[in-house]
CSV table of N, CA and C in Angstrom, one decimal:
chain,number,residue,atom,x,y,z
A,152,UNK,N,32.2,31.0,126.4
A,152,UNK,CA,33.2,29.9,125.3
A,152,UNK,C,34.3,31.3,125.0
A,153,UNK,N,35.4,30.1,125.2
A,153,UNK,CA,36.8,31.0,125.3
A,153,UNK,C,37.0,31.0,123.8
A,154,UNK,N,38.3,31.8,123.6
A,154,UNK,CA,38.9,32.2,122.6
A,154,UNK,C,39.0,30.6,122.1
A,155,UNK,N,39.8,29.4,122.6
A,155,UNK,CA,40.1,28.5,121.2
A,155,UNK,C,38.7,27.9,120.5
A,156,UNK,N,38.1,28.0,121.5
A,156,UNK,CA,36.4,27.8,121.5
A,156,UNK,C,35.6,28.3,119.9
A,157,UNK,N,35.5,29.7,120.4
A,157,UNK,CA,34.9,30.6,119.2
A,157,UNK,C,36.3,30.4,118.2
A,158,UNK,N,37.5,30.2,118.0
A,158,UNK,CA,38.3,29.9,116.7
A,158,UNK,C,38.5,29.5,116.0
A,159,UNK,N,38.1,27.9,116.7
A,159,UNK,CA,37.0,26.0,116.1
A,159,UNK,C,36.3,26.2,115.6
A,160,UNK,N,35.2,27.2,115.8
A,160,UNK,CA,33.5,27.4,115.3
A,160,UNK,C,34.2,27.9,114.6
A,161,UNK,N,34.6,29.4,114.7
A,161,UNK,CA,34.7,29.9,113.0
A,161,UNK,C,35.3,29.7,112.5
A,162,UNK,N,35.9,28.4,112.2
A,162,UNK,CA,37.3,27.9,111.4
A,162,UNK,C,35.6,26.7,110.6
A,163,UNK,N,35.2,25.3,111.6
A,163,UNK,CA,34.4,25.1,111.1
A,163,UNK,C,32.9,25.6,110.2
A,164,UNK,N,32.6,26.8,110.8
A,164,UNK,CA,31.6,27.6,109.5
A,164,UNK,C,31.8,27.9,108.8
A,165,UNK,N,33.4,27.9,108.6
A,165,UNK,CA,33.6,28.8,107.3
A,165,UNK,C,34.0,28.0,105.8
A,166,UNK,N,34.5,26.4,106.7
A,166,UNK,CA,34.8,26.2,106.0
A,166,UNK,C,33.1,25.0,106.1
A,167,UNK,N,32.4,25.2,106.1
A,167,UNK,CA,31.3,24.7,105.4
A,167,UNK,C,30.5,25.4,104.9
A,168,UNK,N,30.9,27.0,105.0
A,168,UNK,CA,30.0,27.7,104.1
A,168,UNK,C,30.8,28.0,103.2
A,169,UNK,N,31.8,27.3,103.6
A,169,UNK,CA,32.5,27.2,101.7
A,169,UNK,C,31.9,26.0,100.9
A,170,UNK,N,32.0,25.0,101.7
A,170,UNK,CA,32.1,23.5,100.6
A,170,UNK,C,30.2,24.3,100.2
A,171,UNK,N,29.5,24.4,101.1
A,171,UNK,CA,27.6,24.6,101.1
A,171,UNK,C,27.8,25.8,99.2
A,172,UNK,N,28.6,26.5,99.5
A,172,UNK,CA,28.3,27.8,97.7
A,172,UNK,C,29.6,26.8,96.7
A,173,UNK,N,30.1,26.0,96.9
A,173,UNK,CA,30.9,25.0,96.0
A,173,UNK,C,29.9,24.0,95.6
A,174,UNK,N,29.2,23.8,96.9
A,174,UNK,CA,28.0,23.0,96.3
A,174,UNK,C,26.8,23.8,95.3
A,175,UNK,N,26.5,24.8,95.2
A,175,UNK,CA,25.4,25.7,95.3
A,175,UNK,C,26.3,25.5,93.5
A,176,UNK,N,27.8,26.3,93.6
A,176,UNK,CA,28.0,26.9,92.2
A,176,UNK,C,28.4,25.6,90.9
A,177,UNK,N,28.5,24.2,92.0
A,177,UNK,CA,28.4,22.7,90.7
A,177,UNK,C,27.0,22.6,89.9
A,178,UNK,N,26.8,22.9,90.8
A,178,UNK,CA,24.9,22.3,91.0
A,178,UNK,C,24.6,23.6,90.0
A,179,UNK,N,25.0,24.7,89.8
A,179,UNK,CA,24.6,26.0,88.3
A,179,UNK,C,25.4,25.7,87.3
A,180,UNK,N,26.3,24.5,87.3
A,180,UNK,CA,26.6,24.1,86.0
A,180,UNK,C,26.4,23.3,85.6
A,181,UNK,N,25.9,22.1,86.8
A,181,UNK,CA,25.3,20.9,86.3
A,181,UNK,C,24.7,20.9,85.6
A,182,UNK,N,22.9,21.5,86.6
A,182,UNK,CA,22.0,21.2,85.9
A,182,UNK,C,21.7,21.4,84.9
A,183,UNK,N,22.2,22.9,84.5
A,183,UNK,CA,22.0,23.4,81.8
A,183,UNK,C,22.0,22.4,81.5
A,184,UNK,N,23.4,21.9,81.7
A,184,UNK,CA,23.9,20.9,80.8
A,184,UNK,C,23.6,19.7,80.7
A,185,UNK,N,23.2,19.2,81.5
A,185,UNK,CA,22.7,18.4,82.2
A,185,UNK,C,21.1,17.7,81.7
A,186,UNK,N,20.1,19.6,81.7
A,186,UNK,CA,18.6,19.5,80.9
A,186,UNK,C,19.3,19.8,79.3
A,187,UNK,N,20.3,20.5,78.8
A,187,UNK,CA,20.1,20.1,77.8
A,187,UNK,C,20.4,18.5,77.1
A,188,UNK,N,20.9,18.1,77.9
A,188,UNK,CA,21.2,16.8,77.5
A,188,UNK,C,19.5,15.8,76.6
A,189,UNK,N,18.6,16.6,77.4
A,189,UNK,CA,17.7,15.5,76.9
A,189,UNK,C,16.5,16.0,76.0
A,190,UNK,N,17.3,17.3,75.5
A,190,UNK,CA,17.2,18.3,73.9
A,190,UNK,C,16.7,17.2,73.5
A,191,UNK,N,15.8,18.4,72.2
A,191,UNK,CA,16.0,17.2,70.7
A,191,UNK,C,17.5,17.2,70.1
A,192,UNK,N,18.0,15.8,69.4
A,192,UNK,CA,18.7,15.9,68.5
A,192,UNK,C,19.4,17.6,67.7
A,193,UNK,N,17.7,18.3,67.1
A,193,UNK,CA,18.4,19.2,66.3
A,193,UNK,C,18.6,21.2,67.6
A,194,UNK,N,18.6,21.1,66.9
A,194,UNK,CA,18.8,22.8,67.4
A,194,UNK,C,18.1,23.3,67.7
A,195,UNK,N,17.7,24.5,68.7
A,195,UNK,CA,15.5,25.0,69.3
A,195,UNK,C,16.1,26.3,69.6
A,196,UNK,N,15.4,26.9,69.2
A,196,UNK,CA,15.8,28.1,69.6
A,196,UNK,C,14.6,28.0,71.0
A,197,UNK,N,15.4,28.3,72.2
A,197,UNK,CA,14.7,28.2,73.6
A,197,UNK,C,14.3,29.5,73.7
A,198,UNK,N,13.7,29.4,75.0
A,198,UNK,CA,13.0,30.5,75.7
A,198,UNK,C,13.4,31.3,76.3
A,199,UNK,N,14.9,30.9,77.5
A,199,UNK,CA,16.6,31.4,77.6
A,199,UNK,C,17.0,31.2,78.0
A,200,UNK,N,17.9,31.6,76.6
A,200,UNK,CA,19.2,30.5,76.1
A,200,UNK,C,20.5,31.3,77.6
A,201,UNK,N,19.9,32.8,78.2
A,201,UNK,CA,20.7,32.8,78.9
A,201,UNK,C,20.8,32.7,80.4
A,202,UNK,N,20.3,31.9,80.7
A,202,UNK,CA,19.6,31.1,81.6
A,202,UNK,C,21.5,29.3,81.6
A,203,UNK,N,20.5,29.0,80.2
A,203,UNK,CA,21.4,27.8,79.9
A,203,UNK,C,22.4,27.7,79.5
A,204,UNK,N,23.6,29.0,79.2
A,204,UNK,CA,24.5,30.0,78.8
A,204,UNK,C,25.2,30.2,79.8
A,205,UNK,N,24.5,30.3,81.0
A,205,UNK,CA,24.7,31.1,82.0
A,205,UNK,C,26.3,30.4,82.9
A,206,UNK,N,26.0,29.1,82.5
A,206,UNK,CA,26.8,28.3,83.3
A,206,UNK,C,28.4,28.5,82.3
A,207,UNK,N,27.9,28.3,81.7
A,207,UNK,CA,29.5,28.4,80.4
A,207,UNK,C,30.3,30.0,80.6
A,208,UNK,N,29.2,30.3,80.3
A,208,UNK,CA,29.8,32.2,80.5
A,208,UNK,C,30.4,32.4,81.9
A,209,UNK,N,29.8,31.5,82.2
A,209,UNK,CA,29.8,31.6,83.5
A,209,UNK,C,32.5,32.0,84.2
A,210,UNK,N,32.4,30.7,83.4
A,210,UNK,CA,33.7,30.9,82.9
A,210,UNK,C,34.2,31.1,81.6
A,211,UNK,N,34.1,31.0,79.9
A,211,UNK,CA,33.9,31.6,79.1
A,211,UNK,C,33.8,32.6,79.0
A,212,UNK,N,33.2,33.2,79.5
A,212,UNK,CA,33.7,35.4,79.4
A,212,UNK,C,35.3,35.7,80.0
A,213,UNK,N,36.0,34.8,81.0
A,213,UNK,CA,37.0,35.4,81.2
A,213,UNK,C,37.9,36.1,80.1
A,214,UNK,N,38.6,36.3,80.8
A,214,UNK,CA,39.6,37.2,79.0
A,214,UNK,C,41.0,36.2,79.1
A,215,UNK,N,41.6,35.9,78.1
A,215,UNK,CA,42.5,35.0,77.8
A,215,UNK,C,42.5,33.9,78.1
A,216,UNK,N,41.4,32.9,78.1
A,216,UNK,CA,41.2,31.6,77.6
A,216,UNK,C,41.5,30.9,76.4
A,217,UNK,N,43.0,29.8,76.5
A,217,UNK,CA,42.9,29.6,75.1
A,217,UNK,C,43.6,28.3,75.7
A,218,UNK,N,43.9,26.9,73.9
A,218,UNK,CA,44.0,26.9,74.2
A,218,UNK,C,45.0,26.0,72.9
A,219,UNK,N,46.1,25.2,72.8
A,219,UNK,CA,47.1,25.7,72.2
A,219,UNK,C,46.9,24.0,71.7
A,220,UNK,N,46.8,23.8,70.0
A,220,UNK,CA,46.0,22.7,69.0
A,220,UNK,C,47.7,22.4,69.0
A,221,UNK,N,47.7,20.8,68.9
A,221,UNK,CA,48.9,19.9,68.4
A,221,UNK,C,49.9,21.0,67.1
A,222,UNK,N,49.1,21.3,65.9
A,222,UNK,CA,49.9,21.4,65.2
A,222,UNK,C,49.9,23.3,65.1
A,223,UNK,N,50.0,24.3,66.7
A,223,UNK,CA,50.9,24.9,67.2
A,223,UNK,C,49.7,26.8,67.1
A,224,UNK,N,48.4,26.6,66.3
A,224,UNK,CA,47.7,27.0,66.0
A,224,UNK,C,47.0,27.6,67.6
A,225,UNK,N,47.0,28.7,67.7
A,225,UNK,CA,45.7,29.1,69.6
A,225,UNK,C,44.3,29.3,69.0
A,226,UNK,N,43.3,28.2,69.6
A,226,UNK,CA,42.2,28.1,69.2
A,226,UNK,C,41.7,28.9,70.4
A,227,UNK,N,41.2,30.0,70.4
A,227,UNK,CA,40.0,31.4,71.6
A,227,UNK,C,39.0,30.8,72.4
A,228,UNK,N,39.2,30.6,73.5
A,228,UNK,CA,38.4,30.2,74.0
A,228,UNK,C,36.9,31.4,75.3
A,229,UNK,N,37.5,32.8,74.8
A,229,UNK,CA,36.7,33.2,75.7
A,229,UNK,C,35.7,33.4,74.8
A,230,UNK,N,34.8,34.1,75.3
A,230,UNK,CA,33.8,34.8,74.7
A,230,UNK,C,33.5,36.0,75.7
A,231,UNK,N,33.1,37.6,74.5
A,231,UNK,CA,33.1,38.3,75.1
A,231,UNK,C,31.2,38.4,74.9
A,232,UNK,N,30.1,38.3,76.3
A,232,UNK,CA,28.7,38.4,76.5
A,232,UNK,C,28.4,39.2,75.4
A,233,UNK,N,28.9,40.8,75.5
A,233,UNK,CA,28.2,41.8,74.5
A,233,UNK,C,28.0,41.8,73.1
A,234,UNK,N,29.1,40.8,73.1
A,234,UNK,CA,29.1,40.7,71.6
A,234,UNK,C,28.8,39.3,70.7
A,235,UNK,N,28.7,38.0,71.9
A,235,UNK,CA,27.4,36.6,71.7
A,235,UNK,C,26.4,38.0,71.8
A,236,UNK,N,25.4,38.5,72.9
A,236,UNK,CA,24.5,39.0,72.6
A,236,UNK,C,23.8,40.0,71.8
A,237,UNK,N,24.3,40.0,71.3
A,237,UNK,CA,24.2,41.2,69.8
A,237,UNK,C,24.1,39.8,68.3
A,238,UNK,N,24.5,38.7,68.8
A,238,UNK,CA,25.4,37.8,67.7
A,238,UNK,C,23.9,37.1,67.3
A,239,UNK,N,24.6,36.8,65.9
A,239,UNK,CA,23.4,35.5,65.5
A,239,UNK,C,23.3,34.7,66.4
A,240,UNK,N,23.8,34.4,67.6
A,240,UNK,CA,23.7,33.0,68.0
A,240,UNK,C,22.8,33.3,69.6
A,241,UNK,N,22.6,34.7,69.7
A,241,UNK,CA,22.1,35.0,70.3
A,241,UNK,C,20.8,34.2,71.0
A,242,UNK,N,19.8,34.2,70.8
A,242,UNK,CA,19.0,33.0,70.8
A,242,UNK,C,19.2,31.6,70.7
A,243,UNK,N,20.5,30.8,71.2
A,243,UNK,CA,21.1,29.9,71.2
A,243,UNK,C,21.4,29.2,72.4
A,244,UNK,N,21.4,28.1,72.9
A,244,UNK,CA,22.8,27.8,74.0
A,244,UNK,C,23.3,27.4,73.4
A,245,UNK,N,25.2,27.4,74.2
A,245,UNK,CA,26.1,26.8,73.6
A,245,UNK,C,25.8,25.4,73.4
A,246,UNK,N,25.3,24.5,74.3
A,246,UNK,CA,24.6,23.1,74.4
A,246,UNK,C,24.1,23.0,72.6
A,247,UNK,N,23.5,23.6,71.7
A,247,UNK,CA,22.6,23.3,70.9
A,247,UNK,C,23.9,23.2,69.7
A,248,UNK,N,24.7,23.8,70.0
A,248,UNK,CA,25.8,23.3,68.8
A,248,UNK,C,27.2,22.6,69.5
A,249,UNK,N,27.4,22.6,70.2
A,249,UNK,CA,28.5,22.3,71.1
A,249,UNK,C,27.9,21.0,72.0
A,250,UNK,N,27.4,20.1,71.1
A,250,UNK,CA,26.8,19.2,71.6
A,250,UNK,C,27.9,17.6,72.4
A,251,UNK,N,28.9,17.7,72.4
A,251,UNK,CA,30.0,16.8,72.9
A,251,UNK,C,30.3,17.5,74.1
A,252,UNK,N,29.9,18.4,74.4
A,252,UNK,CA,30.1,19.5,76.1
A,252,UNK,C,28.9,18.7,76.9
A,253,UNK,N,29.3,18.2,77.8
A,253,UNK,CA,28.2,17.7,79.0
A,253,UNK,C,27.7,18.1,80.3
A,254,UNK,N,29.9,18.8,80.6
A,254,UNK,CA,29.2,19.3,82.6
A,254,UNK,C,31.2,19.4,81.5
A,255,UNK,N,31.5,20.2,83.2
A,255,UNK,CA,33.1,19.6,83.3
A,255,UNK,C,33.7,19.2,84.3
A,256,UNK,N,34.8,18.7,84.2
A,256,UNK,CA,35.8,19.5,83.1
A,256,UNK,C,35.4,18.6,81.6
A,257,UNK,N,35.7,19.8,80.9
A,257,UNK,CA,35.3,19.9,79.2
A,257,UNK,C,36.0,17.5,78.8
A,258,UNK,N,35.8,17.3,77.6
A,258,UNK,CA,36.0,16.0,77.2
A,258,UNK,C,37.5,16.6,76.3
A,259,UNK,N,38.6,16.1,76.2
A,259,UNK,CA,39.5,16.3,75.4
A,259,UNK,C,39.4,16.9,74.3
A,260,UNK,N,40.5,17.8,73.7
A,260,UNK,CA,40.1,18.1,72.0
A,260,UNK,C,40.9,17.2,71.4
A,261,UNK,N,40.0,17.0,70.2
A,261,UNK,CA,40.7,15.9,69.4
A,261,UNK,C,41.0,16.4,68.0
A,262,UNK,N,40.6,18.4,67.7
A,262,UNK,CA,40.9,18.6,66.9
A,262,UNK,C,42.0,19.0,66.9
A,263,UNK,N,42.7,18.5,65.9
A,263,UNK,CA,44.9,19.5,65.4
A,263,UNK,C,44.5,20.2,65.4
A,264,UNK,N,43.7,21.4,64.1
A,264,UNK,CA,44.2,22.4,64.0
A,264,UNK,C,42.4,22.9,64.3
A,265,UNK,N,42.5,24.8,63.1
A,265,UNK,CA,41.6,25.1,63.8
A,265,UNK,C,40.3,25.0,62.6
A,266,UNK,N,40.7,24.7,61.8
A,266,UNK,CA,40.1,24.0,60.6
A,266,UNK,C,39.4,22.7,60.7
A,267,UNK,N,39.8,21.6,61.1
A,267,UNK,CA,39.3,20.6,62.4
A,267,UNK,C,38.3,21.3,63.4
A,268,UNK,N,38.7,22.2,64.0
A,268,UNK,CA,37.5,22.3,64.9
A,268,UNK,C,36.4,22.9,64.7
A,269,UNK,N,36.6,23.8,63.3
A,269,UNK,CA,35.3,24.1,63.3
A,269,UNK,C,34.5,23.2,62.3
């Protein structure tokens, strides 16, 4: 195999692996949220909320995530995993309360203020 063919082969391999890993990552985000849609309308304590919350925390554990609401207030979107694990919410799934979130990208925020959001 000459050098040009090896380079082409490596580019195709890296490209294919990249899309494969991206597909696995997307499946990890979609599957827990899709399963949450099938749950009852009332919040429930689940056997393994950490598995269901993993998709949410994959993004929301990143420091500095914020959104500016129309009235200028800052909505902080970062969740500290250690604080969450020690909180009253530790046995809940994110989607037990955030029922309007069914995947990514999330729907546009309609809240005008932090008070509206809560």
